[in-house]
C-alpha cells in the first residue's frame, strides 16, 4: 500500500509535513510531529483491495469446505476397506502362527530338513 505525503497546518498558518501511521486497513491517523502542530485527524477510508480480498477469502473458504467433505468421504471409504480387510488379516495371522508351530514341531522332533 502506498501512502502519499500529507500536510497539516499549524496554528501559525504554516503548512507542515505530517506523518501517517496505519492503524488498520480502514483507519489512517495523521499526526504532526513538528512543534506548534496540534492537529490530530482521523479519516476512515475503504481499502481498494477489500472487495477483492473478500472474494478471495470466500473462494478459499468454499474450497476448504469442499476439501473437508472429500476428506470425510475418503475416511469413510478407508474405514470400510479396513473392515473388509479384517478377515484377510485374521487369516494371515492364523497362517503365521501355524507356520511358527510347524517349525517348532519339526525342530522338536528333529525332522527339520534343508530344502532341496
JSON list of C-alpha atoms in Angstrom, two decimals:
[
{"chain": "A", "resi": 1, "resn": "UNK", "atom": "CA", "xyz": [0.00, 0.00, 0.00]},
{"chain": "A", "resi": 2, "resn": "UNK", "atom": "CA", "xyz": [1.45, 3.39, -0.91]},
{"chain": "A", "resi": 3, "resn": "UNK", "atom": "CA", "xyz": [0.91, 6.39, 1.32]},
{"chain": "A", "resi": 4, "resn": "UNK", "atom": "CA", "xyz": [1.09, 9.94, -0.01]},
{"chain": "A", "resi": 5, "resn": "UNK", "atom": "CA", "xyz": [2.81, 12.71, 1.91]},
{"chain": "A", "resi": 6, "resn": "UNK", "atom": "CA", "xyz": [0.23, 14.65, 3.92]},
{"chain": "A", "resi": 7, "resn": "UNK", "atom": "CA", "xyz": [0.49, 18.17, 5.25]},
{"chain": "A", "resi": 8, "resn": "UNK", "atom": "CA", "xyz": [-1.07, 19.70, 8.36]},
{"chain": "A", "resi": 9, "resn": "UNK", "atom": "CA", "xyz": [-1.38, 23.41, 9.10]},
{"chain": "A", "resi": 10, "resn": "UNK", "atom": "CA", "xyz": [-0.12, 24.60, 12.45]},
{"chain": "A", "resi": 11, "resn": "UNK", "atom": "CA", "xyz": [-1.78, 27.38, 14.47]},
{"chain": "A", "resi": 12, "resn": "UNK", "atom": "CA", "xyz": [0.52, 29.99, 12.86]},
{"chain": "A", "resi": 13, "resn": "UNK", "atom": "CA", "xyz": [-0.76, 29.27, 9.32]},
{"chain": "A", "resi": 14, "resn": "UNK", "atom": "CA", "xyz": [2.34, 27.44, 8.11]},
{"chain": "A", "resi": 15, "resn": "UNK", "atom": "CA", "xyz": [1.98, 24.15, 6.27]},
{"chain": "A", "resi": 16, "resn": "UNK", "atom": "CA", "xyz": [3.95, 21.38, 7.97]},
{"chain": "A", "resi": 17, "resn": "UNK", "atom": "CA", "xyz": [4.61, 17.85, 6.77]},
{"chain": "A", "resi": 18, "resn": "UNK", "atom": "CA", "xyz": [2.66, 15.20, 8.62]},
{"chain": "A", "resi": 19, "resn": "UNK", "atom": "CA", "xyz": [3.38, 11.60, 9.36]},
{"chain": "A", "resi": 20, "resn": "UNK", "atom": "CA", "xyz": [0.96, 8.80, 8.51]},
{"chain": "A", "resi": 21, "resn": "UNK", "atom": "CA", "xyz": [0.51, 5.87, 10.89]},
{"chain": "A", "resi": 22, "resn": "UNK", "atom": "CA", "xyz": [-1.61, 2.95, 9.69]},
{"chain": "A", "resi": 23, "resn": "UNK", "atom": "CA", "xyz": [-3.88, 1.77, 12.48]},
{"chain": "A", "resi": 24, "resn": "UNK", "atom": "CA", "xyz": [-5.64, -0.89, 10.41]},
{"chain": "A", "resi": 25, "resn": "UNK", "atom": "CA", "xyz": [-6.86, -1.27, 6.84]},
{"chain": "A", "resi": 26, "resn": "UNK", "atom": "CA", "xyz": [-9.72, 1.13, 7.43]},
{"chain": "A", "resi": 27, "resn": "UNK", "atom": "CA", "xyz": [-8.41, 3.96, 9.62]},
{"chain": "A", "resi": 28, "resn": "UNK", "atom": "CA", "xyz": [-5.49, 6.27, 8.96]},
{"chain": "A", "resi": 29, "resn": "UNK", "atom": "CA", "xyz": [-4.34, 8.63, 11.67]},
{"chain": "A", "resi": 30, "resn": "UNK", "atom": "CA", "xyz": [-2.44, 11.70, 10.61]},
{"chain": "A", "resi": 31, "resn": "UNK", "atom": "CA", "xyz": [-0.11, 13.08, 13.22]},
{"chain": "A", "resi": 32, "resn": "UNK", "atom": "CA", "xyz": [2.04, 16.18, 13.03]},
{"chain": "A", "resi": 33, "resn": "UNK", "atom": "CA", "xyz": [5.42, 15.81, 14.68]},
{"chain": "A", "resi": 34, "resn": "UNK", "atom": "CA", "xyz": [6.67, 19.37, 14.36]},
{"chain": "A", "resi": 35, "resn": "UNK", "atom": "CA", "xyz": [6.32, 21.80, 17.28]},
{"chain": "A", "resi": 36, "resn": "UNK", "atom": "CA", "xyz": [3.28, 24.00, 17.18]},
{"chain": "A", "resi": 37, "resn": "UNK", "atom": "CA", "xyz": [1.18, 21.47, 15.29]},
{"chain": "A", "resi": 38, "resn": "UNK", "atom": "CA", "xyz": [-1.71, 20.28, 17.40]},
{"chain": "A", "resi": 39, "resn": "UNK", "atom": "CA", "xyz": [-3.84, 18.61, 14.74]},
{"chain": "A", "resi": 40, "resn": "UNK", "atom": "CA", "xyz": [-4.94, 15.02, 15.19]},
{"chain": "A", "resi": 41, "resn": "UNK", "atom": "CA", "xyz": [-7.34, 14.00, 12.45]},
{"chain": "A", "resi": 42, "resn": "UNK", "atom": "CA", "xyz": [-8.82, 10.58, 11.77]},
{"chain": "A", "resi": 43, "resn": "UNK", "atom": "CA", "xyz": [-10.01, 9.65, 8.30]},
{"chain": "A", "resi": 44, "resn": "UNK", "atom": "CA", "xyz": [-11.86, 6.45, 7.53]},
{"chain": "A", "resi": 45, "resn": "UNK", "atom": "CA", "xyz": [-11.49, 5.11, 4.03]},
{"chain": "A", "resi": 46, "resn": "UNK", "atom": "CA", "xyz": [-12.37, 1.89, 2.32]},
{"chain": "A", "resi": 47, "resn": "UNK", "atom": "CA", "xyz": [-9.44, -0.23, 1.28]},
{"chain": "A", "resi": 48, "resn": "UNK", "atom": "CA", "xyz": [-9.28, -0.50, -2.52]},
{"chain": "A", "resi": 49, "resn": "UNK", "atom": "CA", "xyz": [-8.39, -4.19, -2.21]},
{"chain": "A", "resi": 50, "resn": "UNK", "atom": "CA", "xyz": [-11.01, -5.10, 0.39]},
{"chain": "A", "resi": 51, "resn": "UNK", "atom": "CA", "xyz": [-13.59, -6.34, -2.14]},
{"chain": "A", "resi": 52, "resn": "UNK", "atom": "CA", "xyz": [-11.02, -8.46, -3.98]},
{"chain": "A", "resi": 53, "resn": "UNK", "atom": "CA", "xyz": [-9.69, -9.86, -0.69]},
{"chain": "A", "resi": 54, "resn": "UNK", "atom": "CA", "xyz": [-13.24, -10.75, 0.41]},
{"chain": "A", "resi": 55, "resn": "UNK", "atom": "CA", "xyz": [-13.82, -12.58, -2.88]},
{"chain": "A", "resi": 56, "resn": "UNK", "atom": "CA", "xyz": [-10.56, -14.49, -2.46]},
{"chain": "A", "resi": 57, "resn": "UNK", "atom": "CA", "xyz": [-11.39, -15.38, 1.14]},
{"chain": "A", "resi": 58, "resn": "UNK", "atom": "CA", "xyz": [-14.82, -16.57, 0.04]},
{"chain": "A", "resi": 59, "resn": "UNK", "atom": "CA", "xyz": [-13.25, -18.81, -2.61]},
{"chain": "A", "resi": 60, "resn": "UNK", "atom": "CA", "xyz": [-10.72, -20.16, -0.10]},
{"chain": "A", "resi": 61, "resn": "UNK", "atom": "CA", "xyz": [-13.46, -20.94, 2.43]},
{"chain": "A", "resi": 62, "resn": "UNK", "atom": "CA", "xyz": [-15.56, -22.69, -0.24]},
{"chain": "A", "resi": 63, "resn": "UNK", "atom": "CA", "xyz": [-12.57, -24.76, -1.37]},
{"chain": "A", "resi": 64, "resn": "UNK", "atom": "CA", "xyz": [-11.69, -25.72, 2.20]},
{"chain": "A", "resi": 65, "resn": "UNK", "atom": "CA", "xyz": [-15.29, -26.82, 2.82]},
{"chain": "A", "resi": 66, "resn": "UNK", "atom": "CA", "xyz": [-15.18, -28.97, -0.33]},
{"chain": "A", "resi": 67, "resn": "UNK", "atom": "CA", "xyz": [-11.82, -30.40, 0.73]},
{"chain": "A", "resi": 68, "resn": "UNK", "atom": "CA", "xyz": [-13.24, -31.21, 4.17]},
{"chain": "A", "resi": 69, "resn": "UNK", "atom": "CA", "xyz": [-16.18, -33.03, 2.59]},
{"chain": "A", "resi": 70, "resn": "UNK", "atom": "CA", "xyz": [-13.81, -35.02, 0.35]},
{"chain": "A", "resi": 71, "resn": "UNK", "atom": "CA", "xyz": [-11.66, -35.99, 3.36]},
{"chain": "A", "resi": 72, "resn": "UNK", "atom": "CA", "xyz": [-14.77, -37.16, 5.25]},
{"chain": "A", "resi": 73, "resn": "UNK", "atom": "CA", "xyz": [-15.81, -39.33, 2.26]},
{"chain": "A", "resi": 74, "resn": "UNK", "atom": "CA", "xyz": [-12.27, -40.71, 1.98]},
{"chain": "A", "resi": 75, "resn": "UNK", "atom": "CA", "xyz": [-12.18, -41.55, 5.71]},
{"chain": "A", "resi": 76, "resn": "UNK", "atom": "CA", "xyz": [-15.47, -43.45, 5.42]},
{"chain": "A", "resi": 77, "resn": "UNK", "atom": "CA", "xyz": [-14.14, -45.38, 2.42]},
{"chain": "A", "resi": 78, "resn": "UNK", "atom": "CA", "xyz": [-10.93, -46.23, 4.31]},
{"chain": "A", "resi": 79, "resn": "UNK", "atom": "CA", "xyz": [-12.95, -47.44, 7.30]},
{"chain": "A", "resi": 80, "resn": "UNK", "atom": "CA", "xyz": [-14.96, -49.75, 5.03]},
{"chain": "A", "resi": 81, "resn": "UNK", "atom": "CA", "xyz": [-11.76, -51.07, 3.44]},
{"chain": "A", "resi": 82, "resn": "UNK", "atom": "CA", "xyz": [-10.25, -51.70, 6.88]},
{"chain": "A", "resi": 83, "resn": "UNK", "atom": "CA", "xyz": [-13.36, -53.61, 7.97]},
{"chain": "A", "resi": 84, "resn": "UNK", "atom": "CA", "xyz": [-13.23, -55.73, 4.81]},
{"chain": "A", "resi": 85, "resn": "UNK", "atom": "CA", "xyz": [-9.51, -56.39, 5.33]},
{"chain": "A", "resi": 86, "resn": "UNK", "atom": "CA", "xyz": [-10.00, -57.67, 8.90]},
{"chain": "A", "resi": 87, "resn": "UNK", "atom": "CA", "xyz": [-10.81, -61.19, 7.62]},
{"chain": "A", "resi": 88, "resn": "UNK", "atom": "CA", "xyz": [-7.69, -61.23, 5.45]},
{"chain": "A", "resi": 89, "resn": "UNK", "atom": "CA", "xyz": [-5.61, -60.00, 8.38]},
{"chain": "A", "resi": 90, "resn": "UNK", "atom": "CA", "xyz": [-7.06, -62.74, 10.59]},
{"chain": "A", "resi": 91, "resn": "UNK", "atom": "CA", "xyz": [-6.24, -65.47, 8.03]},
{"chain": "A", "resi": 92, "resn": "UNK", "atom": "CA", "xyz": [-2.70, -64.09, 7.60]},
{"chain": "A", "resi": 93, "resn": "UNK", "atom": "CA", "xyz": [-2.15, -64.13, 11.38]},
{"chain": "A", "resi": 94, "resn": "UNK", "atom": "CA", "xyz": [-3.51, -67.70, 11.61]},
{"chain": "A", "resi": 95, "resn": "UNK", "atom": "CA", "xyz": [-1.15, -68.83, 8.82]},
{"chain": "A", "resi": 96, "resn": "UNK", "atom": "CA", "xyz": [1.82, -67.13, 10.51]},
{"chain": "A", "resi": 97, "resn": "UNK", "atom": "CA", "xyz": [1.02, -68.88, 13.82]},
{"chain": "A", "resi": 98, "resn": "UNK", "atom": "CA", "xyz": [0.55, -72.21, 12.02]},
{"chain": "A", "resi": 99, "resn": "UNK", "atom": "CA", "xyz": [3.91, -71.82, 10.26]},
{"chain": "A", "resi": 100, "resn": "UNK", "atom": "CA", "xyz": [5.59, -70.98, 13.57]},
{"chain": "A", "resi": 101, "resn": "UNK", "atom": "CA", "xyz": [4.01, -74.05, 15.24]},
{"chain": "A", "resi": 102, "resn": "UNK", "atom": "CA", "xyz": [5.05, -76.35, 12.37]},
{"chain": "A", "resi": 103, "resn": "UNK", "atom": "CA", "xyz": [8.63, -75.05, 12.54]},
{"chain": "A", "resi": 104, "resn": "UNK", "atom": "CA", "xyz": [8.71, -75.55, 16.33]},
{"chain": "A", "resi": 105, "resn": "UNK", "atom": "CA", "xyz": [7.32, -79.09, 15.98]},
{"chain": "A", "resi": 106, "resn": "UNK", "atom": "CA", "xyz": [9.82, -80.04, 13.24]},
{"chain": "A", "resi": 107, "resn": "UNK", "atom": "CA", "xyz": [12.73, -78.70, 15.30]},
{"chain": "A", "resi": 108, "resn": "UNK", "atom": "CA", "xyz": [11.49, -80.51, 18.43]},
{"chain": "A", "resi": 109, "resn": "UNK", "atom": "CA", "xyz": [11.18, -83.85, 16.61]},
{"chain": "A", "resi": 110, "resn": "UNK", "atom": "CA", "xyz": [14.44, -83.42, 14.65]},
{"chain": "A", "resi": 111, "resn": "UNK", "atom": "CA", "xyz": [12.54, -83.74, 11.36]},
{"chain": "A", "resi": 112, "resn": "UNK", "atom": "CA", "xyz": [13.55, -80.31, 10.01]},
{"chain": "A", "resi": 113, "resn": "UNK", "atom": "CA", "xyz": [15.48, -80.77, 6.77]},
{"chain": "A", "resi": 114, "resn": "UNK", "atom": "CA", "xyz": [17.12, -78.32, 4.42]},
{"chain": "A", "resi": 115, "resn": "UNK", "atom": "CA", "xyz": [15.07, -77.57, 1.29]},
{"chain": "A", "resi": 116, "resn": "UNK", "atom": "CA", "xyz": [16.38, -79.38, -1.77]}
]
